[in-house]
GROMACS .gro file of C-alpha atoms in nm:
model
  496
    1MET     CA    1  10.694   2.675   2.998
    2THR     CA    2  10.463   2.494   3.238
    3ARG     CA    3  10.275   2.742   3.453
    4ARG     CA    4  10.298   2.716   3.829
    5PHE     CA    5  10.066   2.875   4.084
    6LEU     CA    6  10.099   2.939   4.454
    7ALA     CA    7   9.775   2.973   4.652
    8LEU     CA    8   9.743   3.119   5.001
    9HIS     CA    9   9.440   3.062   5.221
   10LEU     CA   10   9.382   3.307   5.508
   11PRO     CA   11   9.085   3.176   5.709
   12ASP     CA   12   9.138   3.423   5.995
   13LEU     CA   13   9.180   3.733   5.778
   14ALA     CA   14   8.861   3.902   5.905
   15ILE     CA   15   8.949   3.834   6.270
   16ALA     CA   16   9.309   3.955   6.229
   17ARG     CA   17   9.192   4.272   6.054
   18LEU     CA   18   8.941   4.336   6.332
   19ARG     CA   19   9.198   4.292   6.610
   20ARG     CA   20   9.439   4.521   6.428
   21ALA     CA   21   9.167   4.784   6.384
   22GLU     CA   22   9.065   4.754   6.752
   23PRO     CA   23   9.382   4.674   6.947
   24ASP     CA   24   9.202   4.718   7.283
   25LEU     CA   25   8.967   4.423   7.229
   26PRO     CA   26   8.964   4.195   7.535
   27GLU     CA   27   9.118   3.849   7.513
   28ARG     CA   28   8.789   3.665   7.472
   29PRO     CA   29   8.659   3.439   7.195
   30LEU     CA   30   8.580   3.663   6.897
   31ALA     CA   31   8.347   3.617   6.600
   32THR     CA   32   8.181   3.825   6.329
   33TRP     CA   33   7.824   3.785   6.210
   34GLU     CA   34   7.587   3.914   5.944
   35ALA     CA   35   7.217   3.895   5.867
   36ILE     CA   36   7.127   3.671   5.575
   37GLY     CA   37   6.756   3.704   5.512
   38SER     CA   38   6.582   3.660   5.847
   39ARG     CA   39   6.873   3.467   5.999
   40ARG     CA   40   7.183   3.590   6.177
   41LEU     CA   41   7.482   3.370   6.108
   42LEU     CA   42   7.848   3.364   6.208
   43VAL     CA   43   8.087   3.466   5.932
   44ALA     CA   44   8.429   3.421   6.093
   45VAL     CA   45   8.556   3.290   6.427
   46ASP     CA   46   8.897   3.303   6.594
   47ALA     CA   47   9.091   3.002   6.726
   48ALA     CA   48   8.948   3.036   7.079
   49ALA     CA   49   8.591   3.037   6.947
   50ALA     CA   50   8.665   2.740   6.719
   51GLU     CA   51   8.789   2.539   7.018
   52LEU     CA   52   8.449   2.594   7.182
   53GLY     CA   53   8.277   2.434   6.882
   54LEU     CA   54   8.180   2.746   6.692
   55ASN     CA   55   8.218   2.766   6.314
   56PRO     CA   56   8.120   2.996   6.026
   57GLY     CA   57   7.761   2.949   5.911
   58GLN     CA   58   7.636   2.869   6.261
   59ALA     CA   59   7.328   3.049   6.390
   60LEU     CA   60   7.413   3.344   6.612
   61ALA     CA   61   7.167   3.237   6.883
   62ASP     CA   62   7.322   2.889   6.899
   63ALA     CA   63   7.673   3.038   6.920
   64GLN     CA   64   7.573   3.264   7.210
   65ALA     CA   65   7.417   2.970   7.390
   66ILE     CA   66   7.739   2.767   7.354
   67ALA     CA   67   7.971   3.057   7.446
   68PRO     CA   68   7.792   3.322   7.657
   69ASP     CA   69   8.109   3.536   7.681
   70LEU     CA   70   8.157   3.539   7.302
   71LEU     CA   71   8.265   3.881   7.173
   72LEU     CA   72   8.072   3.971   6.859
   73ARG     CA   73   8.123   4.227   6.585
   74PRO     CA   74   7.922   4.278   6.264
   75ALA     CA   75   8.098   4.155   5.952
   76ALA     CA   76   8.257   4.422   5.732
   77ARG     CA   77   8.285   4.269   5.387
   78GLU     CA   78   8.423   4.583   5.220
   79ALA     CA   79   8.692   4.627   5.485
   80ASP     CA   80   8.789   4.261   5.452
   81ALA     CA   81   8.809   4.298   5.073
   82CYS     CA   82   9.036   4.603   5.112
   83ALA     CA   83   9.260   4.408   5.351
   84LEU     CA   84   9.279   4.120   5.103
   85ARG     CA   85   9.373   4.357   4.821
   86ALA     CA   86   9.643   4.511   5.039
   87LEU     CA   87   9.786   4.163   5.094
   88ALA     CA   88   9.780   4.101   4.717
   89LEU     CA   89   9.983   4.420   4.669
   90TRP     CA   90  10.223   4.296   4.936
   91ALA     CA   91  10.251   3.958   4.758
   92ARG     CA   92  10.384   4.133   4.447
   93ARG     CA   93  10.723   4.102   4.614
   94TYR     CA   94  10.720   3.744   4.484
   95THR     CA   95  10.563   3.795   4.141
   96PRO     CA   96  10.396   4.079   3.948
   97LEU     CA   97  10.103   3.843   3.878
   98ALA     CA   98   9.933   3.846   4.219
   99ALA     CA   99   9.554   3.818   4.236
  100VAL     CA  100   9.289   3.809   4.505
  101ASP     CA  101   9.083   3.493   4.549
  102PRO     CA  102   8.781   3.615   4.748
  103PRO     CA  103   8.679   3.599   5.017
  104GLU     CA  104   9.003   3.505   5.194
  105GLY     CA  105   9.263   3.381   4.948
  106LEU     CA  106   9.543   3.487   4.716
  107ILE     CA  107   9.672   3.327   4.396
  108LEU     CA  108  10.021   3.402   4.266
  109ASP     CA  109  10.148   3.303   3.924
  110ILE     CA  110  10.509   3.215   4.017
  111THR     CA  111  10.609   3.079   3.677
  112GLY     CA  112  10.976   3.161   3.631
  113CYS     CA  113  10.998   3.341   3.969
  114ASP     CA  114  11.075   3.061   4.214
  115HIS     CA  115  11.448   3.045   4.135
  116LEU     CA  116  11.486   3.397   4.278
  117TRP     CA  117  11.388   3.256   4.616
  118GLY     CA  118  11.571   2.925   4.601
  119GLY     CA  119  11.285   2.714   4.463
  120GLU     CA  120  10.913   2.674   4.516
  121ALA     CA  121  10.948   2.528   4.865
  122ALA     CA  122  11.162   2.821   4.983
  123LEU     CA  123  10.925   3.074   4.825
  124LEU     CA  124  10.622   2.915   4.991
  125ALA     CA  125  10.799   2.892   5.325
  126ASP     CA  126  10.902   3.258   5.309
  127ALA     CA  127  10.547   3.373   5.231
  128LEU     CA  128  10.398   3.163   5.512
  129ALA     CA  129  10.658   3.283   5.763
  130ARG     CA  130  10.601   3.650   5.683
  131LEU     CA  131  10.223   3.613   5.708
  132ARG     CA  132  10.257   3.437   6.044
  133ARG     CA  133  10.472   3.722   6.173
  134ALA     CA  134  10.191   3.956   6.071
  135GLY     CA  135   9.950   3.769   6.300
  136LEU     CA  136   9.778   3.550   6.041
  137ALA     CA  137   9.742   3.172   6.025
  138PRO     CA  138   9.797   3.100   5.653
  139GLN     CA  139   9.781   2.778   5.458
  140GLY     CA  140   9.944   2.739   5.119
  141ALA     CA  141   9.996   2.509   4.825
  142VAL     CA  142  10.172   2.506   4.488
  143ALA     CA  143  10.032   2.328   4.182
  144GLY     CA  144  10.017   2.347   3.804
  145ALA     CA  145   9.660   2.484   3.799
  146ALA     CA  146   9.536   2.787   3.991
  147ALA     CA  147   9.211   2.626   4.105
  148THR     CA  148   9.392   2.309   4.216
  149ALA     CA  149   9.641   2.507   4.423
  150ALA     CA  150   9.359   2.706   4.582
  151ALA     CA  151   9.164   2.388   4.666
  152LEU     CA  152   9.471   2.224   4.820
  153ALA     CA  153   9.542   2.535   5.029
  154ARG     CA  154   9.186   2.536   5.161
  155ALA     CA  155   9.150   2.162   5.225
  156ARG     CA  156   9.496   2.061   5.347
  157THR     CA  157   9.714   2.193   5.627
  158ASP     CA  158  10.046   2.036   5.518
  159ASN     CA  159  10.120   2.310   5.259
  160PRO     CA  160  10.178   2.068   4.968
  161ILE     CA  161  10.388   2.132   4.658
  162ALA     CA  162  10.234   1.923   4.382
  163ALA     CA  163  10.376   1.834   4.045
  164SER     CA  164  10.204   1.951   3.730
  165GLY     CA  165   9.990   1.713   3.526
  166ILE     CA  166   9.841   1.515   3.816
  167GLU     CA  167   9.566   1.761   3.912
  168PRO     CA  168   9.278   1.503   3.892
  169ALA     CA  169   9.461   1.271   4.133
  170LEU     CA  170   9.535   1.558   4.370
  171ALA     CA  171   9.178   1.684   4.372
  172ALA     CA  172   9.004   1.345   4.392
  173PRO     CA  173   9.025   1.292   4.773
  174LEU     CA  174   8.931   1.652   4.862
  175PRO     CA  175   8.591   1.729   5.024
  176LEU     CA  176   8.350   1.910   4.797
  177GLY     CA  177   8.304   2.204   5.033
  178PRO     CA  178   8.658   2.347   5.036
  179ALA     CA  179   8.751   2.205   4.695
  180LEU     CA  180   8.468   2.352   4.486
  181ARG     CA  181   8.332   2.620   4.722
  182LEU     CA  182   7.972   2.524   4.657
  183ASP     CA  183   7.685   2.687   4.843
  184ALA     CA  184   7.535   2.506   5.141
  185ALA     CA  185   7.214   2.401   4.961
  186MET     CA  186   7.403   2.233   4.676
  187ARG     CA  187   7.637   2.057   4.920
  188GLU     CA  188   7.340   1.918   5.108
  189ASP     CA  189   7.176   1.796   4.787
  190LEU     CA  190   7.498   1.625   4.680
  191ALA     CA  191   7.549   1.470   5.025
  192ARG     CA  192   7.202   1.316   5.015
  193LEU     CA  193   7.312   1.141   4.697
  194GLY     CA  194   7.630   1.016   4.867
  195LEU     CA  195   7.853   1.260   4.675
  196ARG     CA  196   8.089   1.412   4.931
  197ARG     CA  197   8.430   1.418   4.763
  198VAL     CA  198   8.563   1.521   4.425
  199ARG     CA  199   8.624   1.158   4.325
  200ASP     CA  200   8.251   1.089   4.375
  201LEU     CA  201   8.169   1.347   4.110
  202LEU     CA  202   8.440   1.225   3.874
  203ASP     CA  203   8.281   0.878   3.879
  204GLN     CA  204   7.942   1.015   3.771
  205PRO     CA  205   7.827   1.076   3.412
  206ARG     CA  206   7.842   1.447   3.332
  207GLY     CA  207   7.505   1.472   3.160
  208PRO     CA  208   7.288   1.394   3.464
  209LEU     CA  209   7.505   1.614   3.685
  210ALA     CA  210   7.462   1.909   3.448
  211ARG     CA  211   7.086   1.862   3.418
  212ARG     CA  212   7.034   1.843   3.795
  213PHE     CA  213   7.294   2.085   3.932
  214GLY     CA  214   7.376   2.311   3.638
  215GLN     CA  215   7.686   2.396   3.441
  216LYS     CA  216   7.837   2.582   3.737
  217LEU     CA  217   7.917   2.254   3.913
  218LEU     CA  218   8.090   2.110   3.605
  219ASP     CA  219   8.290   2.431   3.552
  220ALA     CA  220   8.418   2.418   3.910
  221LEU     CA  221   8.499   2.049   3.871
  222ASP     CA  222   8.691   2.106   3.546
  223ALA     CA  223   8.887   2.394   3.703
  224VAL     CA  224   8.995   2.202   4.013
  225THR     CA  225   9.105   1.903   3.806
  226GLY     CA  226   9.301   2.119   3.560
  227ARG     CA  227   9.083   2.037   3.260
  228ARG     CA  228   8.989   2.401   3.211
  229PRO     CA  229   9.235   2.684   3.282
  230HIS     CA  230   9.128   2.916   3.562
  231ALA     CA  231   9.223   3.268   3.459
  232ILE     CA  232   9.342   3.504   3.731
  233GLN     CA  233   9.310   3.882   3.726
  234PRO     CA  234   9.622   4.045   3.874
  235VAL     CA  235   9.558   4.315   4.129
  236LEU     CA  236   9.774   4.545   3.913
  237PRO     CA  237   9.881   4.506   3.550
  238PRO     CA  238  10.232   4.361   3.524
  239PRO     CA  239  10.499   4.622   3.451
  240ASP     CA  240  10.694   4.635   3.126
  241LEU     CA  241  11.023   4.622   3.318
  242ALA     CA  242  11.115   4.612   3.686
  243SER     CA  243  11.410   4.622   3.922
  244ALA     CA  244  11.405   4.530   4.293
  245ILE     CA  245  11.639   4.499   4.589
  246GLU     CA  246  11.603   4.313   4.917
  247LEU     CA  247  11.751   4.519   5.199
  248LEU     CA  248  11.961   4.341   5.461
  249GLU     CA  249  11.836   4.580   5.732
  250PRO     CA  250  11.520   4.795   5.727
  251ILE     CA  251  11.594   5.154   5.623
  252VAL     CA  252  11.420   5.459   5.767
  253THR     CA  253  11.632   5.765   5.680
  254ARG     CA  254  11.603   5.982   5.370
  255PRO     CA  255  11.970   5.931   5.266
  256ALA     CA  256  11.929   5.552   5.285
  257ILE     CA  257  11.610   5.566   5.076
  258GLU     CA  258  11.782   5.787   4.818
  259ALA     CA  259  12.079   5.550   4.801
  260ALA     CA  260  11.846   5.255   4.737
  261LEU     CA  261  11.665   5.457   4.470
  262ASP     CA  262  11.995   5.538   4.297
  263ARG     CA  263  12.083   5.168   4.282
  264LEU     CA  264  11.743   5.084   4.136
  265LEU     CA  265  11.760   5.364   3.878
  266ALA     CA  266  12.105   5.257   3.761
  267ASP     CA  267  11.992   4.896   3.722
  268LEU     CA  268  11.669   4.991   3.542
  269ALA     CA  269  11.850   5.234   3.311
  270GLU     CA  270  12.086   4.956   3.204
  271THR     CA  271  11.790   4.727   3.133
  272LEU     CA  272  11.621   5.001   2.931
  273ARG     CA  273  11.939   5.057   2.733
  274ARG     CA  274  11.973   4.687   2.648
  275THR     CA  275  11.610   4.666   2.536
  276GLY     CA  276  11.621   4.992   2.339
  277ARG     CA  277  11.334   5.148   2.532
  278GLY     CA  278  11.264   5.455   2.744
  279VAL     CA  279  11.028   5.488   3.036
  280ARG     CA  280  10.713   5.702   3.029
  281ARG     CA  281  10.556   5.610   3.365
  282LEU     CA  282  10.759   5.481   3.657
  283SER     CA  283  10.654   5.366   4.005
  284LEU     CA  284  10.868   5.332   4.317
  285LEU     CA  285  10.731   5.070   4.557
  286ALA     CA  286  10.847   5.028   4.916
  287TRP     CA  287  10.754   4.733   5.138
  288ARG     CA  288  10.744   4.817   5.508
  289VAL     CA  289  10.828   4.556   5.771
  290ASP     CA  290  10.464   4.559   5.888
  291GLY     CA  291  10.345   4.450   5.542
  292VAL     CA  292  10.224   4.791   5.419
  293VAL     CA  293  10.323   4.872   5.060
  294GLN     CA  294  10.368   5.237   4.962
  295ASP     CA  295  10.421   5.368   4.612
  296ILE     CA  296  10.513   5.687   4.427
  297THR     CA  297  10.448   5.729   4.054
  298ILE     CA  298  10.602   5.978   3.815
  299GLY     CA  299  10.545   6.040   3.445
  300THR     CA  300  10.750   6.183   3.162
  301GLY     CA  301  10.645   6.352   2.843
  302GLN     CA  302  10.908   6.181   2.631
  303PRO     CA  303  11.064   5.836   2.678
  304THR     CA  304  11.380   5.860   2.886
  305ARG     CA  305  11.636   5.642   3.056
  306ASP     CA  306  11.844   5.915   3.214
  307PRO     CA  307  11.888   5.820   3.585
  308ALA     CA  308  11.974   6.177   3.687
  309HIS     CA  309  11.654   6.316   3.533
  310LEU     CA  310  11.437   6.044   3.686
  311ARG     CA  311  11.608   6.100   4.021
  312ARG     CA  312  11.512   6.469   4.012
  313LEU     CA  313  11.149   6.379   3.939
  314PHE     CA  314  11.139   6.151   4.244
  315ALA     CA  315  11.323   6.396   4.471
  316ASP     CA  316  11.025   6.616   4.562
  317ARG     CA  317  10.795   6.319   4.621
  318LEU     CA  318  11.008   6.099   4.847
  319GLU     CA  319  10.876   6.292   5.145
  320LYS     CA  320  10.542   6.118   5.095
  321LEU     CA  321  10.696   5.787   5.203
  322GLU     CA  322  10.634   5.693   5.568
  323PRO     CA  323  10.900   5.437   5.668
  324ASP     CA  324  10.773   5.391   6.026
  325LEU     CA  325  10.976   5.084   6.137
  326GLY     CA  326  11.157   5.077   5.805
  327PHE     CA  327  11.144   4.947   5.449
  328GLU     CA  328  11.272   4.595   5.388
  329ARG     CA  329  11.229   4.587   5.010
  330MET     CA  330  11.213   4.846   4.733
  331ALA     CA  331  11.138   4.816   4.363
  332LEU     CA  332  11.102   5.026   4.051
  333GLU     CA  333  10.835   4.925   3.801
  334ALA     CA  334  10.818   5.075   3.453
  335GLN     CA  335  10.444   5.082   3.394
  336ALA     CA  336  10.476   5.228   3.043
  337THR     CA  337  10.771   5.230   2.805
  338ASP     CA  338  10.824   5.335   2.444
  339PRO     CA  339  11.091   5.247   2.188
  340MET     CA  340  11.383   5.485   2.204
  341GLN     CA  341  11.661   5.533   1.953
  342ALA     CA  342  12.014   5.482   2.076
  343GLY     CA  343  12.177   5.813   2.150
  344SER     CA  344  11.852   6.011   2.160
  345GLN     CA  345  11.943   6.116   2.515
  346ILE     CA  346  12.289   6.242   2.417
  347SER     CA  347  12.298   6.618   2.379
  348LEU     CA  348  12.670   6.682   2.319
  349GLY     CA  349  12.761   6.719   1.955
  350ILE     CA  350  12.403   6.706   1.824
  351GLY     CA  351  12.345   7.078   1.811
  352ALA     CA  352  12.183   7.347   2.017
  353ARG     CA  353  11.829   7.280   1.893
  354ARG     CA  354  11.841   6.916   2.001
  355GLU     CA  355  11.994   7.008   2.335
  356GLU     CA  356  11.732   7.277   2.396
  357ALA     CA  357  11.451   7.034   2.313
  358VAL     CA  358  11.583   6.781   2.566
  359LEU     CA  359  11.620   7.048   2.835
  360LEU     CA  360  11.269   7.180   2.767
  361ALA     CA  361  11.121   6.829   2.790
  362GLN     CA  362  11.297   6.769   3.122
  363LEU     CA  363  11.178   7.106   3.257
  364LEU     CA  364  10.819   7.022   3.164
  365ASP     CA  365  10.854   6.686   3.338
  366ARG     CA  366  10.972   6.854   3.659
  367LEU     CA  367  10.693   7.111   3.648
  368GLY     CA  368  10.440   6.837   3.578
  369GLN     CA  369  10.519   6.669   3.913
  370ARG     CA  370  10.401   6.983   4.096
  371LEU     CA  371  10.157   7.163   3.866
  372ARG     CA  372   9.905   7.093   3.594
  373VAL     CA  373  10.092   7.192   3.280
  374HIS     CA  374   9.921   7.231   2.943
  375ARG     CA  375  10.009   7.365   2.602
  376VAL     CA  376   9.761   7.604   2.443
  377ALA     CA  377   9.627   7.499   2.105
  378PRO     CA  378   9.416   7.721   1.876
  379LEU     CA  379   9.059   7.648   1.771
  380ALA     CA  380   8.865   7.807   1.486
  381SER     CA  381   8.605   8.012   1.675
  382HIS     CA  382   8.521   8.382   1.705
  383TRP     CA  383   8.408   8.336   2.063
  384PRO     CA  384   8.714   8.383   2.292
  385GLU     CA  385   8.618   8.105   2.537
  386ARG     CA  386   8.615   7.853   2.253
  387SER     CA  387   8.919   7.974   2.061
  388VAL     CA  388   9.172   7.770   2.263
  389MET     CA  389   9.205   7.418   2.397
  390ALA     CA  390   9.449   7.243   2.631
  391LEU     CA  391   9.698   6.988   2.497
  392ASP     CA  392   9.962   6.772   2.656
  393PRO     CA  393  10.268   6.992   2.719
  394GLN     CA  394  10.482   6.763   2.501
  395ALA     CA  395  10.234   6.761   2.212
  396THR     CA  396  10.282   6.963   1.894
  397PRO     CA  397   9.996   7.217   1.854
  398PRO     CA  398   9.821   7.248   1.518
  399GLU     CA  399   9.862   7.550   1.297
  400PRO     CA  400   9.632   7.839   1.404
  401PRO     CA  401   9.345   7.928   1.170
  402PRO     CA  402   9.369   8.257   0.975
  403GLY     CA  403   9.307   8.560   1.194
  404TRP     CA  404   9.317   8.360   1.517
  405SER     CA  405   9.573   8.574   1.702
  406ARG     CA  406   9.500   8.945   1.760
  407PRO     CA  407   9.730   9.188   1.939
  408ASP     CA  408   9.442   9.329   2.148
  409SER     CA  409   9.336   8.988   2.286
  410PRO     CA  410   9.376   8.925   2.662
  411VAL     CA  411   9.669   8.709   2.766
  412LEU     CA  412   9.473   8.566   3.062
  413ARG     CA  413   9.104   8.486   3.028
  414LEU     CA  414   8.899   8.412   3.338
  415ARG     CA  415   8.722   8.078   3.350
  416ARG     CA  416   8.419   8.253   3.501
  417PRO     CA  417   8.381   8.625   3.417
  418LEU     CA  418   8.329   8.854   3.717
  419ALA     CA  419   8.037   9.094   3.739
  420LEU     CA  420   8.136   9.464   3.744
  421GLU     CA  421   7.960   9.787   3.835
  422VAL     CA  422   8.047  10.032   3.558
  423VAL     CA  423   7.982  10.405   3.524
  424ALA     CA  424   7.982  10.545   3.167
  425LEU     CA  425   7.935  10.907   3.057
  426LEU     CA  426   7.683  10.800   2.790
  427PRO     CA  427   7.478  10.477   2.748
  428ASP     CA  428   7.699  10.347   2.466
  429ALA     CA  429   8.023  10.513   2.577
  430PRO     CA  430   8.329  10.328   2.712
  431PRO     CA  431   8.350  10.281   3.089
  432ALA     CA  432   8.475  10.580   3.290
  433GLN     CA  433   8.479  10.411   3.631
  434LEU     CA  434   8.431  10.057   3.753
  435ARG     CA  435   8.394   9.888   4.092
  436TRP     CA  436   8.599   9.574   4.137
  437HIS     CA  437   8.692   9.382   4.453
  438GLY     CA  438   8.485   9.624   4.657
  439ALA     CA  439   8.681   9.931   4.546
  440ALA     CA  440   8.613  10.198   4.285
  441HIS     CA  441   8.874  10.245   4.011
  442ARG     CA  442   8.887  10.536   3.767
  443VAL     CA  443   8.957  10.447   3.406
  444LEU     CA  444   9.256  10.629   3.267
  445ARG     CA  445   9.194  10.533   2.905
  446ALA     CA  446   8.969  10.292   2.715
  447GLU     CA  447   8.971  10.149   2.363
  448GLY     CA  448   8.679   9.989   2.186
  449PRO     CA  449   8.429   9.858   2.133
  450ARG     CA  450   8.535   9.536   1.962
  451ARG     CA  451   8.216   9.353   1.872
  452LEU     CA  452   8.221   8.973   1.908
  453GLU     CA  453   7.954   8.735   1.783
  454PRO     CA  454   7.953   8.357   1.837
  455GLU     CA  455   7.881   8.089   1.580
  456TRP     CA  456   7.511   8.087   1.491
  457TRP     CA  457   7.463   7.728   1.607
  458ARG     CA  458   7.593   7.792   1.962
  459LEU     CA  459   7.391   8.089   2.096
  460PRO     CA  460   7.065   8.259   1.997
  461HIS     CA  461   7.067   8.489   1.696
  462GLY     CA  462   7.154   8.848   1.789
  463TYR     CA  463   7.359   8.757   2.095
  464ARG     CA  464   7.671   8.969   2.089
  465ARG     CA  465   7.935   9.110   2.317
  466ASP     CA  466   8.122   9.444   2.305
  467GLY     CA  467   8.475   9.430   2.443
  468TYR     CA  468   8.686   9.720   2.573
  469ARG     CA  469   9.053   9.747   2.660
  470VAL     CA  470   9.074   9.963   2.971
  471GLU     CA  471   9.368  10.091   3.173
  472LEU     CA  472   9.306  10.191   3.534
  473THR     CA  473   9.479  10.469   3.723
  474CYS     CA  474   9.643  10.199   3.940
  475GLY     CA  475   9.819  10.065   3.630
  476MET     CA  476   9.615   9.748   3.572
  477ARG     CA  477   9.495   9.676   3.219
  478LEU     CA  478   9.176   9.474   3.182
  479TRP     CA  479   8.950   9.328   2.915
  480VAL     CA  480   8.588   9.411   3.006
  481CYS     CA  481   8.280   9.330   2.803
  482ARG     CA  482   7.917   9.431   2.791
  483GLY     CA  483   7.662   9.188   2.653
  484GLY     CA  484   7.384   8.944   2.720
  485ALA     CA  485   7.014   9.000   2.759
  486GLU     CA  486   7.065   9.271   3.027
  487SER     CA  487   7.378   9.427   2.870
  488ALA     CA  488   7.566   9.354   3.192
  489TRP     CA  489   7.934   9.442   3.235
  490ARG     CA  490   8.179   9.168   3.322
  491LEU     CA  491   8.553   9.131   3.361
  492HIS     CA  492   8.670   8.865   3.113
  493GLY     CA  493   9.048   8.884   3.130
  494HIS     CA  494   9.374   9.067   3.186
  495LEU     CA  495   9.588   9.244   2.929
  496PRO     CA  496   9.969   9.261   2.917
   0.00000   0.00000   0.00000
């Protein structure tokens, strides 16, 4: 299949972002600037400033002399990059392969996607219309090479749709500046040699060009003429499977959002069934009418395609969505899927053990959306802090080493033991009273000591700890230990 790319050029992105961030800006010519070395240059100008003869790259002092009432703001490259990435996420409504083309462009791989919108012309027109409604002045183009489409979008204002295979002819009449995005010094050097358009470079032998201007110039030339593929990096990895709906009217209420989610889940579940797969990580994306894209992601321990179970996992997280003026499009994207045997979700007639396993897996999934859930796995160590490790709740723990579990071990160990003030009848006797949480507690009974020593390679030789099981008069049962260089008492855990 011949690949097709749609490029969008947004020359006023920085200005539009600035006016949206500061809605009270006066209606005056607006420009952004930044310091480059010892010079202060314009970075972006709005339409009013451009009509006065101002343009990016112009010296700030010259711009102020031409337009004394010019409104200036320092350039914010990081904020502009974030705005461009947000637009790339928005553009995923057309294709999952949407990439940023810094500093002010997008490239979409629309191969096999245009028929969903009525063809390439309709897709391009829809994207341009939506961006204009958002306050931008976009330019676009469609071509068989990503770099060619981007060059056409930057250099031409007629939003062309070019056939594949004729990239050299399309690029030949384009000016070198917008076509190859060369720096100013290289453009000046080429202009002095009479090389101002792409065709001028194509007529020159490649050897002298490479020796004088470097391989970078030839790489850009090969990309814009389609001789060398220009790889794009999608803003997000493409999903394994997806399902989307375009809403006739924007929806804002919780019941309407839930109804749309049910439709998407039913459609995705059918796709999963046909492909013999189950989902492990699933994202719900919602496009607001103002262009903001919101998402919610859930995960499952085992592959599943049960719509009811997935619906329950989303239920507690839908409140995070902020519809504002409403959502006009929603989609489900399966970010991770695994093969799944037919009938592995059916519990009737398989037996209680299978049914219980499915119910336990679903319970762990629901808990995992709210809490950090782990399964405890044993480790071969005499030191209590190192005798357990956390595993995924769906994982199968290894067999415990001999003597790992003891009936007198605490069921809850503290991550950081608490210092205690302990009174004992004799220096080596069990505790008779301890102060904890600012209150004194009398010990009703105590058992011990149980001497613990770590592995010789972990702590200095002779380091040991004596543990006692104590029951307080208030009914609490604690695991307290004495050890260390100062033989200090500490609370290490709670007993059943």
